[in-house]
Tab-separated table of C-alpha atoms in Angstrom:
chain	number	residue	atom	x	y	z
A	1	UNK	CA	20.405	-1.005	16.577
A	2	UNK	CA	18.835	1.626	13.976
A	3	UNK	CA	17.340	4.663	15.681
A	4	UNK	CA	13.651	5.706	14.872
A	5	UNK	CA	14.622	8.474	12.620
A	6	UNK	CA	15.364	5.894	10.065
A	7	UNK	CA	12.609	3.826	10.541
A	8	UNK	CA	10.612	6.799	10.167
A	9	UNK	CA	12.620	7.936	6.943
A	10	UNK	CA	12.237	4.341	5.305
A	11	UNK	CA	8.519	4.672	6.012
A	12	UNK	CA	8.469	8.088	4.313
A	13	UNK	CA	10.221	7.223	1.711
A	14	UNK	CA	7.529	4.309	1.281
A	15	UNK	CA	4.405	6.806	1.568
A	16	UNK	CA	6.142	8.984	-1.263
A	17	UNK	CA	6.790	5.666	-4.006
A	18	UNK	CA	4.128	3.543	-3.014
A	19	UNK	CA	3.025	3.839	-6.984
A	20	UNK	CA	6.257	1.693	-7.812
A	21	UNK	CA	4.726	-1.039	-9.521
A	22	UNK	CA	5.715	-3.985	-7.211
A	23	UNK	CA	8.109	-2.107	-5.376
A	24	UNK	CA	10.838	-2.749	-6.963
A	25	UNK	CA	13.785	-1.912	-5.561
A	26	UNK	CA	12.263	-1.361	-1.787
A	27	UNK	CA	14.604	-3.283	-0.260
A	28	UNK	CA	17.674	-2.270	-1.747
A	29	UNK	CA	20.795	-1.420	0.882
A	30	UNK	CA	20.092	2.036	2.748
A	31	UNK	CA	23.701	2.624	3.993
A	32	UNK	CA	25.478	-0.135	6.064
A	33	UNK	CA	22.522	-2.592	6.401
A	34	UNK	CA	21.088	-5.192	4.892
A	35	UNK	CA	17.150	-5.536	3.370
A	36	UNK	CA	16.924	-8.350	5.797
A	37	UNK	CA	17.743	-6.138	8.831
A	38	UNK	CA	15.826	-2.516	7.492
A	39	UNK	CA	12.540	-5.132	7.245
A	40	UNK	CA	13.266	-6.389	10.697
A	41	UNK	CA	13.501	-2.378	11.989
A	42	UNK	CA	10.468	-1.237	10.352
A	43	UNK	CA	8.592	-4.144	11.448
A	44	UNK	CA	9.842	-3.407	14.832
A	45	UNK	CA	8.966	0.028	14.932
A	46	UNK	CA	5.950	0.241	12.465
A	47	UNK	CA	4.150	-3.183	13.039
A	48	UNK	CA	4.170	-4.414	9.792
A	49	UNK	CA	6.260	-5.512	6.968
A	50	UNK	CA	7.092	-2.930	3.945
A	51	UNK	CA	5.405	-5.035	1.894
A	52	UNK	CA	2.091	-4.636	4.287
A	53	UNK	CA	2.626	-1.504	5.083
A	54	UNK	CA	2.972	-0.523	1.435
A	55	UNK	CA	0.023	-2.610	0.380
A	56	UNK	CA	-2.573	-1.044	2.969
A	57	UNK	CA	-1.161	2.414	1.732
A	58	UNK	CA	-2.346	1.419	-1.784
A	59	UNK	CA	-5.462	0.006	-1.245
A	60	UNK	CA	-6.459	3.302	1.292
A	61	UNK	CA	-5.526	5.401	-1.757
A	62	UNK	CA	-7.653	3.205	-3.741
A	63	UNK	CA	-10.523	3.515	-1.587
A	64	UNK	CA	-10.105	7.249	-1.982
A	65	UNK	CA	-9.483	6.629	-6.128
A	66	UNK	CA	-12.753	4.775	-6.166
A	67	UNK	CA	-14.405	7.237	-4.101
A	68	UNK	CA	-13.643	10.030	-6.501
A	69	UNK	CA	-15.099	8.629	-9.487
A	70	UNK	CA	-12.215	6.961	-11.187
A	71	UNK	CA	-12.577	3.577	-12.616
A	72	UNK	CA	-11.104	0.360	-11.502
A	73	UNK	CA	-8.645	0.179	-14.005
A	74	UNK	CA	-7.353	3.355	-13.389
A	75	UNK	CA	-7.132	3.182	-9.996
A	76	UNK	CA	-5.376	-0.487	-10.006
A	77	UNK	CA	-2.663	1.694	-12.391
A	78	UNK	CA	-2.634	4.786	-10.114
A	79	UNK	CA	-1.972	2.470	-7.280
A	80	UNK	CA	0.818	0.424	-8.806
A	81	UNK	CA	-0.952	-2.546	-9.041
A	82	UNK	CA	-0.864	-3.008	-12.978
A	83	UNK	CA	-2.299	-6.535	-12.398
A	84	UNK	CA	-6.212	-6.498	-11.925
A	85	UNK	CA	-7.054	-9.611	-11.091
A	86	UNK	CA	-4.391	-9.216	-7.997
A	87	UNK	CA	-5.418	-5.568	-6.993
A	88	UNK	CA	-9.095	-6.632	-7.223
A	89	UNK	CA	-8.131	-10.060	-4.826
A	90	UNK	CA	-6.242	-7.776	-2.612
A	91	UNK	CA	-9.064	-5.349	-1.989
A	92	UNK	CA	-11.341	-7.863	-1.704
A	93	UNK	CA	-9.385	-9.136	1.072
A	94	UNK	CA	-9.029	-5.638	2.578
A	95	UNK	CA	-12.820	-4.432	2.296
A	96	UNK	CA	-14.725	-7.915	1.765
A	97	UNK	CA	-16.141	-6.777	-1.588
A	98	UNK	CA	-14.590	-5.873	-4.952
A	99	UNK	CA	-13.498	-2.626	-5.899
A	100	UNK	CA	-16.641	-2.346	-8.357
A	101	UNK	CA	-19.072	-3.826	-5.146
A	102	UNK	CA	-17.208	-0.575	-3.248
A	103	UNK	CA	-17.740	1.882	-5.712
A	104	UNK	CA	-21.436	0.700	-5.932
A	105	UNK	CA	-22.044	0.522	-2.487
A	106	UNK	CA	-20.941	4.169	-2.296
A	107	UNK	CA	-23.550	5.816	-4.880
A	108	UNK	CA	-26.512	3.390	-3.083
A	109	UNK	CA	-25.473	5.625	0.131
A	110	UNK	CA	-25.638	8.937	-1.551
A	111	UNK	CA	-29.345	7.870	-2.174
């Protein structure tokens, strides 16, 4: 069994490289363990995957990206999501519009 303080470490260590494009590398060995078994911890403790923990980290910072005026491209790159057709199908999942419909729908407020 892992205590918390490492479940708590690997999800630092995922807030502070969450721009790794992909993640590569995320589920390398972290001392005795196995990938398989660190997933199964965070899951445990966390309630989520790395993967899904690391992709709702990205698209909040992209909501905040967007927010501040930067483009969509840029913020699909700031994010670590070099692909745009993915980041924009991943947001879209996340916020039920695209990242441009967001950033739209935020000036129409200001109104």
């Amino acid at each position: 069994k892992l205590p918390v303080d490492d479940a708590d470490a690997f999800q630092q260590w995922l807030l502070t490289g969450f721009e790794d494009p992909g993640g590569k590398g995320m589920f390398a060995p972290r001392g005795p363990l196995s990938p398989s078994h660190y997933i199964r911890v965070f899951r445990r403790y966390t309630g989520q995957t790395p993967f899904a923990f690391l992709s709702d980290l990205r698209l909040r910072e992209a909501a905040h990206c967007l927010e501040q005026g930067m483009t969509v491209s840029e913020t699909a790159l700031h994010v670590g999501l070099g692909n745009l057709s993915y980041f924009i199908r991943l947001f879209r999942q996340r916020y039920g519009q695209t990242p441009k419909q967001y950033q739209l729908g935020l000036t129409s407020r200001k109104k």
